[in-house]
mmCIF file of C-alpha atoms in Angstrom:
data_model
loop_
_atom_site.group_PDB
_atom_site.id
_atom_site.type_symbol
_atom_site.label_atom_id
_atom_site.label_comp_id
_atom_site.label_asym_id
_atom_site.label_seq_id
_atom_site.Cartn_x
_atom_site.Cartn_y
_atom_site.Cartn_z
ATOM 1 C CA MET A 507 0.000 0.000 0.000
ATOM 2 C CA VAL A 508 1.614 3.223 -1.201
ATOM 3 C CA ASN A 509 0.600 6.509 0.417
ATOM 4 C CA PHE A 510 0.530 9.850 -1.425
ATOM 5 C CA HIS A 511 0.599 12.576 1.204
ATOM 6 C CA GLY A 512 -1.611 15.647 0.873
ATOM 7 C CA GLY A 513 -1.030 19.301 1.700
ATOM 8 C CA ASP A 514 -2.290 21.418 -1.226
ATOM 9 C CA PHE A 515 0.998 20.778 -3.085
ATOM 10 C CA CYS A 516 2.673 23.133 -0.593
ATOM 11 C CA TYR A 517 3.350 21.224 2.621
ATOM 12 C CA GLY A 518 3.067 17.837 4.276
ATOM 13 C CA GLY A 519 5.306 14.806 3.958
ATOM 14 C CA SER A 520 5.922 11.207 4.912
ATOM 15 C CA ALA A 521 6.712 12.166 8.537
ATOM 16 C CA SER A 522 3.318 13.811 9.113
ATOM 17 C CA PRO A 523 1.158 12.094 11.773
ATOM 18 C CA LEU A 524 -1.707 12.365 9.272
ATOM 19 C CA GLU A 525 0.128 9.948 6.963
ATOM 20 C CA ASP A 526 1.519 7.470 9.511
ATOM 21 C CA GLY A 527 0.808 3.824 8.690
ATOM 22 C CA ALA A 528 2.479 2.206 11.719
ATOM 23 C CA ASN A 529 -0.754 1.401 13.572
ATOM 24 C CA PHE A 530 -2.345 0.005 10.420
ATOM 25 C CA VAL A 531 0.480 -2.429 9.596
ATOM 26 C CA ARG A 532 0.772 -3.440 13.246
ATOM 27 C CA GLU A 533 -2.786 -4.773 12.910
ATOM 28 C CA GLN A 534 -2.416 -6.002 9.304
ATOM 29 C CA GLN A 535 1.029 -7.575 9.275
ATOM 30 C CA ASP A 536 0.780 -8.987 5.754
ATOM 31 C CA ILE A 537 0.499 -5.465 4.307
ATOM 32 C CA ILE A 538 3.536 -3.279 3.630
ATOM 33 C CA TYR A 539 2.873 0.457 3.884
ATOM 34 C CA VAL A 540 5.154 2.745 1.861
ATOM 35 C CA ASN A 541 5.444 6.479 2.484
ATOM 36 C CA PHE A 542 7.555 8.804 0.339
ATOM 37 C CA ASN A 543 8.172 12.480 -0.302
ATOM 38 C CA TYR A 544 8.030 14.511 -3.485
ATOM 39 C CA ARG A 545 8.974 18.046 -4.382
ATOM 40 C CA LEU A 546 6.470 20.713 -3.377
ATOM 41 C CA GLU A 547 5.606 24.352 -3.918
ATOM 42 C CA THR A 548 8.031 26.467 -5.977
ATOM 43 C CA LEU A 549 10.497 23.649 -6.649
ATOM 44 C CA GLY A 550 7.864 21.022 -7.334
ATOM 45 C CA PHE A 551 5.044 22.680 -9.224
ATOM 46 C CA MET A 552 5.935 26.184 -10.452
ATOM 47 C CA ASP A 553 6.241 26.388 -14.224
ATOM 48 C CA PHE A 554 9.415 28.037 -15.524
ATOM 49 C CA SER A 555 9.115 26.844 -19.122
ATOM 50 C CA LYS A 556 7.996 30.223 -20.490
ATOM 51 C CA VAL A 557 10.528 32.319 -18.566
ATOM 52 C CA GLU A 558 13.207 33.769 -20.827
ATOM 53 C CA ARG A 559 15.948 31.129 -21.252
ATOM 54 C CA GLY A 560 13.782 28.635 -19.391
ATOM 55 C CA GLU A 561 13.373 26.207 -22.287
ATOM 56 C CA LYS A 562 15.384 23.542 -20.466
ATOM 57 C CA TYR A 563 12.832 23.569 -17.642
ATOM 58 C CA ALA A 564 9.784 22.379 -19.588
ATOM 59 C CA GLN A 565 8.965 19.804 -16.872
ATOM 60 C CA SER A 566 9.168 22.289 -14.008
ATOM 61 C CA GLY A 567 5.397 22.593 -13.548
ATOM 62 C CA TYR A 568 4.972 18.916 -12.647
ATOM 63 C CA LEU A 569 8.256 17.768 -11.107
ATOM 64 C CA GLY A 570 6.315 16.504 -8.086
ATOM 65 C CA ILE A 571 4.375 14.153 -10.375
ATOM 66 C CA LEU A 572 7.630 12.895 -11.923
ATOM 67 C CA ASP A 573 8.936 12.209 -8.400
ATOM 68 C CA GLN A 574 5.800 10.183 -7.712
ATOM 69 C CA LEU A 575 6.233 8.207 -10.925
ATOM 70 C CA LEU A 576 9.837 7.446 -10.015
ATOM 71 C CA ALA A 577 8.779 6.287 -6.542
ATOM 72 C CA LEU A 578 6.132 3.967 -8.016
ATOM 73 C CA LYS A 579 8.656 2.523 -10.476
ATOM 74 C CA TRP A 580 11.153 1.926 -7.670
ATOM 75 C CA ILE A 581 8.497 0.207 -5.550
ATOM 76 C CA LYS A 582 7.402 -1.961 -8.473
ATOM 77 C CA GLN A 583 11.003 -3.054 -9.065
ATOM 78 C CA ASN A 584 12.091 -3.497 -5.431
ATOM 79 C CA ILE A 585 9.148 -4.197 -3.119
ATOM 80 C CA GLU A 586 9.580 -7.973 -3.318
ATOM 81 C CA ALA A 587 12.930 -7.583 -1.526
ATOM 82 C CA PHE A 588 10.879 -6.316 1.443
ATOM 83 C CA GLY A 589 8.384 -9.176 1.268
ATOM 84 C CA GLY A 590 5.903 -7.329 -0.924
ATOM 85 C CA ASP A 591 3.973 -8.363 -4.008
ATOM 86 C CA SER A 592 4.802 -6.259 -7.064
ATOM 87 C CA THR A 593 1.620 -7.448 -8.789
ATOM 88 C CA ASN A 594 -0.656 -6.251 -5.987
ATOM 89 C CA ILE A 595 -0.045 -2.561 -5.288
ATOM 90 C CA THR A 596 -2.698 -0.223 -3.907
ATOM 91 C CA ALA A 597 -2.166 3.553 -3.830
ATOM 92 C CA CYS A 598 -4.027 5.852 -1.456
ATOM 93 C CA GLY A 599 -4.148 9.609 -1.026
ATOM 94 C CA CYS A 600 -5.987 12.479 0.562
ATOM 95 C CA SER A 601 -6.481 16.061 -0.637
ATOM 96 C CA SER A 602 -3.730 16.930 -3.151
ATOM 97 C CA GLY A 603 -2.481 13.341 -2.824
ATOM 98 C CA SER A 604 -5.778 12.139 -4.265
ATOM 99 C CA ILE A 605 -5.584 14.658 -7.131
ATOM 100 C CA CYS A 606 -2.190 13.235 -8.023
ATOM 101 C CA LEU A 607 -3.626 9.712 -7.909
ATOM 102 C CA ALA A 608 -6.512 10.632 -10.196
ATOM 103 C CA ILE A 609 -3.973 12.044 -12.658
ATOM 104 C CA LEU A 610 -1.561 9.107 -12.418
ATOM 105 C CA ALA A 611 -4.438 6.694 -13.016
ATOM 106 C CA THR A 612 -4.819 8.242 -16.495
ATOM 107 C CA LEU A 613 -1.141 8.372 -17.500
ATOM 108 C CA ASP A 614 0.460 5.866 -19.883
ATOM 109 C CA GLU A 615 3.710 6.268 -17.927
ATOM 110 C CA ALA A 616 2.010 4.878 -14.804
ATOM 111 C CA LYS A 617 0.360 1.845 -16.409
ATOM 112 C CA GLY A 618 1.009 -1.302 -14.390
ATOM 113 C CA LEU A 619 2.601 0.555 -11.486
ATOM 114 C CA PHE A 620 -0.466 0.193 -9.228
ATOM 115 C CA ASN A 621 -3.629 -1.877 -9.415
ATOM 116 C CA ARG A 622 -5.980 -0.079 -7.060
ATOM 117 C CA ALA A 623 -6.466 3.375 -5.598
ATOM 118 C CA PHE A 624 -8.335 4.721 -2.570
ATOM 119 C CA LEU A 625 -9.056 8.464 -2.829
ATOM 120 C CA PHE A 626 -9.930 9.586 0.704
ATOM 121 C CA THR A 627 -10.912 13.028 -0.596
ATOM 122 C CA ASP A 628 -11.433 13.375 -4.323
ATOM 123 C CA TYR A 629 -10.491 16.916 -5.315
ATOM 124 C CA HIS A 630 -9.766 16.458 -9.018
ATOM 125 C CA SER A 631 -11.724 19.623 -9.906
ATOM 126 C CA ALA A 632 -8.856 21.721 -8.490
ATOM 127 C CA LEU A 633 -6.651 21.733 -11.591
ATOM 128 C CA LEU A 634 -5.471 25.264 -12.341
ATOM 129 C CA THR A 635 -5.834 27.005 -15.692
ATOM 130 C CA LYS A 636 -2.844 27.950 -17.803
ATOM 131 C CA ALA A 637 -3.448 31.597 -16.939
ATOM 132 C CA GLU A 638 -3.378 30.804 -13.198
ATOM 133 C CA LYS A 639 -0.130 28.890 -13.574
ATOM 134 C CA GLU A 640 1.438 31.765 -15.512
ATOM 135 C CA GLN A 641 0.365 34.192 -12.789
ATOM 136 C CA GLU A 642 2.182 32.090 -10.171
ATOM 137 C CA THR A 643 5.422 32.408 -12.115
ATOM 138 C CA ASN A 644 4.890 36.105 -12.770
ATOM 139 C CA ASP A 645 4.415 36.704 -9.039
ATOM 140 C CA LEU A 646 7.809 35.136 -8.362
ATOM 141 C CA LEU A 647 9.526 37.129 -11.113
ATOM 142 C CA THR A 648 7.936 40.360 -9.911
ATOM 143 C CA HIS A 649 8.863 39.749 -6.281
ATOM 144 C CA PHE A 650 12.569 39.420 -7.138
ATOM 145 C CA ASN A 651 12.527 41.812 -10.094
ATOM 146 C CA ALA A 652 13.812 38.905 -12.173
ATOM 147 C CA LYS A 653 13.631 38.740 -15.954
ATOM 148 C CA THR A 654 15.353 35.530 -16.997
ATOM 149 C CA MET A 655 15.933 31.992 -15.751
ATOM 150 C CA SER A 656 19.511 32.998 -14.945
ATOM 151 C CA ASP A 657 18.170 35.609 -12.512
ATOM 152 C CA LEU A 658 16.113 32.948 -10.750
ATOM 153 C CA LEU A 659 18.986 30.463 -10.609
ATOM 154 C CA ASN A 660 21.098 33.064 -8.823
ATOM 155 C CA LEU A 661 18.623 33.329 -5.954
ATOM 156 C CA SER A 662 19.716 31.830 -2.644
ATOM 157 C CA SER A 663 17.746 29.185 -0.789
ATOM 158 C CA GLU A 664 17.072 31.805 1.896
ATOM 159 C CA GLN A 665 15.509 34.146 -0.662
ATOM 160 C CA LEU A 666 13.301 31.379 -2.019
ATOM 161 C CA GLN A 667 12.259 30.402 1.494
ATOM 162 C CA GLU A 668 11.342 34.015 2.206
ATOM 163 C CA PHE A 669 9.115 34.077 -0.877
ATOM 164 C CA ILE A 670 7.482 30.772 0.114
ATOM 165 C CA ASN A 671 6.824 32.068 3.630
ATOM 166 C CA LEU A 672 5.248 35.260 2.291
ATOM 167 C CA ASN A 673 3.004 33.208 0.012
ATOM 168 C CA SER A 674 2.151 30.395 2.402
ATOM 169 C CA ASP A 675 -1.570 30.885 1.737
ATOM 170 C CA LYS A 676 -1.174 30.325 -2.012
ATOM 171 C CA TYR A 677 -2.372 27.171 -3.740
ATOM 172 C CA TYR A 678 0.191 26.007 -6.267
ATOM 173 C CA GLY A 679 -1.365 22.925 -7.793
ATOM 174 C CA LEU A 680 -1.133 21.458 -11.259
ATOM 175 C CA GLY A 681 -1.922 23.160 -14.528
ATOM 176 C CA ALA A 682 -4.487 21.511 -16.783
ATOM 177 C CA GLY A 683 -2.933 20.295 -20.020
ATOM 178 C CA HIS A 684 0.660 20.972 -18.959
ATOM 179 C CA GLY A 685 2.978 18.142 -20.005
ATOM 180 C CA PRO A 686 1.291 14.817 -19.220
ATOM 181 C CA ILE A 687 -1.409 16.410 -17.048
ATOM 182 C CA PRO A 688 -4.831 15.867 -18.668
ATOM 183 C CA GLU A 689 -6.670 18.901 -19.935
ATOM 184 C CA ASN A 690 -9.715 17.462 -18.186
ATOM 185 C CA ILE A 691 -9.478 14.558 -15.733
ATOM 186 C CA GLU A 692 -13.143 13.578 -16.130
ATOM 187 C CA GLN A 693 -12.732 13.377 -19.900
ATOM 188 C CA ALA A 694 -9.630 11.221 -19.481
ATOM 189 C CA PHE A 695 -11.688 8.857 -17.301
ATOM 190 C CA ALA A 696 -14.497 8.905 -19.889
ATOM 191 C CA ASP A 697 -11.940 7.928 -22.529
ATOM 192 C CA GLY A 698 -11.074 4.848 -20.488
ATOM 193 C CA LYS A 699 -7.609 6.020 -19.449
ATOM 194 C CA ALA A 700 -8.163 4.818 -15.858
ATOM 195 C CA LYS A 701 -10.448 1.840 -16.458
ATOM 196 C CA ASP A 702 -7.808 -0.698 -15.398
ATOM 197 C CA ILE A 703 -7.495 0.863 -11.921
ATOM 198 C CA ASP A 704 -9.909 -0.460 -9.290
ATOM 199 C CA LEU A 705 -11.070 2.627 -7.367
ATOM 200 C CA VAL A 706 -12.696 3.689 -4.144
ATOM 201 C CA ILE A 707 -13.690 7.361 -4.169
ATOM 202 C CA ASN A 708 -14.680 8.779 -0.798
ATOM 203 C CA ILE A 709 -16.865 11.862 -0.313
ATOM 204 C CA PRO A 710 -16.545 13.470 3.138
ATOM 205 C CA SER A 711 -19.805 15.008 4.295
ATOM 206 C CA CYS A 712 -18.098 18.187 5.505
ATOM 207 C CA GLU A 713 -14.617 18.769 4.127
ATOM 208 C CA MET A 714 -15.131 22.528 4.235
ATOM 209 C CA GLY A 715 -15.950 22.427 7.933
ATOM 210 C CA SER A 716 -12.384 21.405 8.692
ATOM 211 C CA TRP A 717 -11.076 24.201 6.437
ATOM 212 C CA VAL A 718 -13.142 26.795 8.298
ATOM 213 C CA MET A 719 -11.990 25.511 11.664
ATOM 214 C CA ALA A 720 -8.342 25.372 10.569
ATOM 215 C CA THR A 721 -8.090 28.715 8.770
ATOM 216 C CA GLY A 722 -10.885 30.873 10.169
ATOM 217 C CA THR A 723 -13.468 32.655 8.072
ATOM 218 C CA GLY A 724 -10.945 35.262 6.857
ATOM 219 C CA PHE A 725 -9.710 32.749 4.299
ATOM 220 C CA THR A 726 -12.953 30.993 3.591
ATOM 221 C CA ASP A 727 -15.031 34.148 3.088
ATOM 222 C CA ASP A 728 -12.791 35.033 0.145
ATOM 223 C CA PHE A 729 -12.934 31.441 -1.023
ATOM 224 C CA PHE A 730 -16.741 31.515 -0.963
ATOM 225 C CA ASP A 731 -17.113 34.823 -2.816
ATOM 226 C CA ASN A 732 -17.752 33.315 -6.246
ATOM 227 C CA ILE A 733 -19.183 29.950 -5.271
ATOM 228 C CA TRP A 734 -22.781 30.591 -6.340
ATOM 229 C CA GLU A 735 -21.654 32.224 -9.563
ATOM 230 C CA ASN A 736 -19.520 29.147 -10.294
ATOM 231 C CA ILE A 737 -22.397 26.794 -9.525
ATOM 232 C CA SER A 738 -24.799 28.676 -11.796
ATOM 233 C CA LYS A 739 -22.187 28.716 -14.565
ATOM 234 C CA ASP A 740 -21.181 25.044 -14.395
ATOM 235 C CA PHE A 741 -24.389 23.247 -13.346
ATOM 236 C CA SER A 742 -27.823 22.988 -14.950
ATOM 237 C CA LYS A 743 -30.650 25.174 -13.603
ATOM 238 C CA THR A 744 -32.391 22.123 -12.140
ATOM 239 C CA LYS A 745 -29.253 21.144 -10.247
ATOM 240 C CA CYS A 746 -28.621 24.746 -9.141
ATOM 241 C CA ASP A 747 -32.126 25.002 -7.711
ATOM 242 C CA ALA A 748 -31.732 21.665 -5.915
ATOM 243 C CA ILE A 749 -28.415 22.732 -4.357
ATOM 244 C CA LEU A 750 -29.839 26.098 -3.352
ATOM 245 C CA ASN A 751 -32.872 24.521 -1.709
ATOM 246 C CA PHE A 752 -30.763 21.941 0.093
ATOM 247 C CA CYS A 753 -28.270 24.508 1.364
ATOM 248 C CA ALA A 754 -31.037 26.822 2.569
ATOM 249 C CA ASP A 755 -32.347 24.070 4.848
ATOM 250 C CA CYS A 756 -28.997 22.728 5.988
ATOM 251 C CA LYS A 757 -27.189 23.624 9.229
ATOM 252 C CA GLY A 758 -29.352 26.648 9.882
ATOM 253 C CA SER A 759 -29.515 29.763 7.756
ATOM 254 C CA ALA A 760 -26.215 31.558 8.448
ATOM 255 C CA PRO A 761 -24.420 32.519 5.187
ATOM 256 C CA THR A 762 -21.209 30.715 6.166
ATOM 257 C CA GLU A 763 -23.015 27.407 6.650
ATOM 258 C CA ARG A 764 -24.903 27.767 3.362
ATOM 259 C CA ASN A 765 -21.684 28.619 1.548
ATOM 260 C CA GLU A 766 -19.912 25.662 3.131
ATOM 261 C CA GLU A 767 -22.552 23.292 1.819
ATOM 262 C CA ALA A 768 -22.506 24.879 -1.637
ATOM 263 C CA THR A 769 -18.729 24.520 -1.765
ATOM 264 C CA GLU A 770 -18.987 20.860 -0.718
ATOM 265 C CA TYR A 771 -21.197 20.264 -3.745
ATOM 266 C CA TYR A 772 -19.095 22.274 -6.156
ATOM 267 C CA PHE A 773 -15.631 20.958 -5.288
ATOM 268 C CA PHE A 774 -16.265 17.503 -3.831
ATOM 269 C CA ARG A 775 -19.682 15.869 -4.223
ATOM 270 C CA GLU A 776 -20.695 16.623 -7.806
ATOM 271 C CA PRO A 777 -17.197 16.116 -9.301
ATOM 272 C CA SER A 778 -16.798 12.812 -7.424
ATOM 273 C CA VAL A 779 -20.156 11.497 -8.637
ATOM 274 C CA GLU A 780 -19.322 12.558 -12.199
ATOM 275 C CA LEU A 781 -15.936 10.816 -12.019
ATOM 276 C CA VAL A 782 -17.644 7.630 -10.853
ATOM 277 C CA LYS A 783 -20.099 7.815 -13.756
ATOM 278 C CA LYS A 784 -17.264 8.268 -16.252
ATOM 279 C CA GLN A 785 -15.292 5.339 -14.807
ATOM 280 C CA LEU A 786 -18.309 3.025 -14.928
ATOM 281 C CA LYS A 787 -19.273 4.061 -18.462
ATOM 282 C CA ALA A 788 -15.724 3.344 -19.632
ATOM 283 C CA GLY A 789 -15.966 -0.177 -18.212
ATOM 284 C CA GLY A 790 -13.865 0.391 -15.106
ATOM 285 C CA LYS A 791 -14.516 -0.668 -11.519
ATOM 286 C CA VAL A 792 -15.263 1.908 -8.835
ATOM 287 C CA ARG A 793 -16.935 2.173 -5.462
ATOM 288 C CA LEU A 794 -18.305 5.420 -4.075
ATOM 289 C CA SER A 795 -18.288 5.914 -0.310
ATOM 290 C CA PHE A 796 -19.821 8.695 1.746
ATOM 291 C CA TRP A 797 -17.999 9.514 4.984
ATOM 292 C CA ASP A 798 -20.382 10.919 7.553
ATOM 293 C CA ALA A 799 -18.699 10.001 10.845
ATOM 294 C CA ALA A 800 -19.073 13.570 12.045
ATOM 295 C CA SER A 801 -16.913 15.099 14.734
ATOM 296 C CA PRO A 802 -18.680 16.108 17.964
ATOM 297 C CA VAL A 803 -16.903 19.453 17.631
ATOM 298 C CA GLN A 804 -19.507 21.881 16.307
ATOM 299 C CA ARG A 805 -19.158 22.609 12.578
ATOM 300 C CA PHE A 806 -15.935 20.611 12.225
ATOM 301 C CA GLY A 807 -17.659 17.978 10.160
ATOM 302 C CA ALA A 808 -16.516 14.679 8.705
ATOM 303 C CA SER A 809 -13.357 15.421 6.727
ATOM 304 C CA GLY A 810 -11.234 13.334 4.379
ATOM 305 C CA TYR A 811 -8.296 13.393 6.751
ATOM 306 C CA GLY A 812 -10.590 12.369 9.584
ATOM 307 C CA ALA A 813 -11.553 9.351 7.466
ATOM 308 C CA LYS A 814 -7.920 8.580 6.704
ATOM 309 C CA CYS A 815 -6.983 8.667 10.408
ATOM 310 C CA MET A 816 -9.773 6.215 11.230
ATOM 311 C CA PHE A 817 -8.870 3.889 8.343
ATOM 312 C CA LEU A 818 -5.187 3.893 9.396
ATOM 313 C CA GLY A 819 -5.847 3.614 13.123
ATOM 314 C CA ASN A 820 -4.324 6.990 13.970
ATOM 315 C CA LEU A 821 -6.641 7.748 16.884
ATOM 316 C CA GLU A 822 -4.446 10.400 18.506
ATOM 317 C CA THR A 823 -4.221 12.390 15.286
ATOM 318 C CA GLY A 824 -7.930 11.884 14.639
ATOM 319 C CA TYR A 825 -8.608 13.257 18.108
ATOM 320 C CA GLN A 826 -6.731 16.445 17.190
ATOM 321 C CA LEU A 827 -9.090 16.747 14.205
ATOM 322 C CA GLY A 828 -12.050 16.624 16.581
ATOM 323 C CA TYR A 829 -12.836 12.901 16.409
ATOM 324 C CA VAL A 830 -13.689 10.654 19.334
ATOM 325 C CA LYS A 831 -11.048 7.996 20.078
ATOM 326 C CA ASN A 832 -13.243 5.057 19.109
ATOM 327 C CA ALA A 833 -10.844 2.126 18.728
ATOM 328 C CA THR A 834 -13.539 -0.403 17.802
ATOM 329 C CA PHE A 835 -14.881 1.781 15.008
ATOM 330 C CA SER A 836 -11.361 2.381 13.703
ATOM 331 C CA LYS A 837 -10.552 -1.343 13.682
ATOM 332 C CA VAL A 838 -13.621 -2.038 11.562
ATOM 333 C CA MET A 839 -12.479 0.656 9.117
ATOM 334 C CA GLN A 840 -8.981 -0.840 9.047
ATOM 335 C CA LEU A 841 -10.393 -4.279 8.194
ATOM 336 C CA LEU A 842 -12.417 -2.812 5.323
ATOM 337 C CA LEU A 843 -9.336 -1.047 3.963
ATOM 338 C CA ALA A 844 -7.198 -4.186 4.379
ATOM 339 C CA ASN A 845 -9.736 -6.229 2.399
ATOM 340 C CA PHE A 846 -9.548 -3.734 -0.437
ATOM 341 C CA VAL A 847 -5.727 -3.717 -0.370
ATOM 342 C CA ARG A 848 -5.502 -7.511 -0.360
ATOM 343 C CA GLU A 849 -8.224 -8.458 -2.822
ATOM 344 C CA GLY A 850 -9.957 -5.345 -4.132
ATOM 345 C CA ASN A 851 -12.991 -6.336 -2.057
#
């Protein structure tokens, strides 16, 4: 079982308590859990290909994905030396880790490197446009008054760290259509690119609740500004009316709660259901799960990372996310995950 850590392409890593598999493999001793790191933020996902004299850096916008591919190839070639089965590899991921998995499932370069995937939070709708990716690079150039790739290469690690710290609230992400990244992940699934991967796609009932609790409404109010405009633009009128009616009745009538629910639909629920439909129509196998083990902490909700902690047996970390330390419940979740890892069941 290979874990792809999350963190909005900006932070996180194999040492994070959110990604720890020690408790899981202690209970399931026939399963090997592999954690790895990949390049993040400026060095992992910023695109320098269009910077003057940056032609050599055409892959710069998706170096993190290339790191992931290399890790999967290494595991495929070497896991049997650790007692593993190179023909039975399951990948799992949460948040940006699940976006990467959805992408890798469609890539020719990743064919045969994993058989199954468990997306604890499907967030594949978060691909950035080419214009957004160009703006990221322009922000860096402007900050340092740089013109060419040579100017950037002369920056010190301290200068780059300063820029990263100043922009810690930015979402780097992957650019649609850049290099091997699909222009549209759902279309790639519809074309059968991922039909050989056996999938579980999990929808948390309240992913946004954890965002609000973690960041405060200062961030999320900005995030919510265009949510209804986006819904009306991308969904049919019938679906818009249904979402509006549902959100009006849900969690009271405060604007923040309504916006939370609308955002759940726009970024998580509808895209996940559509991805499932595309996978099934293409002849692939997929299971859709709905995670509603809500935290007793008001408005925290049932998040993807909360699900991951319960599936991996990380009760202490789950507790920090507002979950009750329910060992029996977690062990049941671990058994379900182990069955999927062993047999796809």
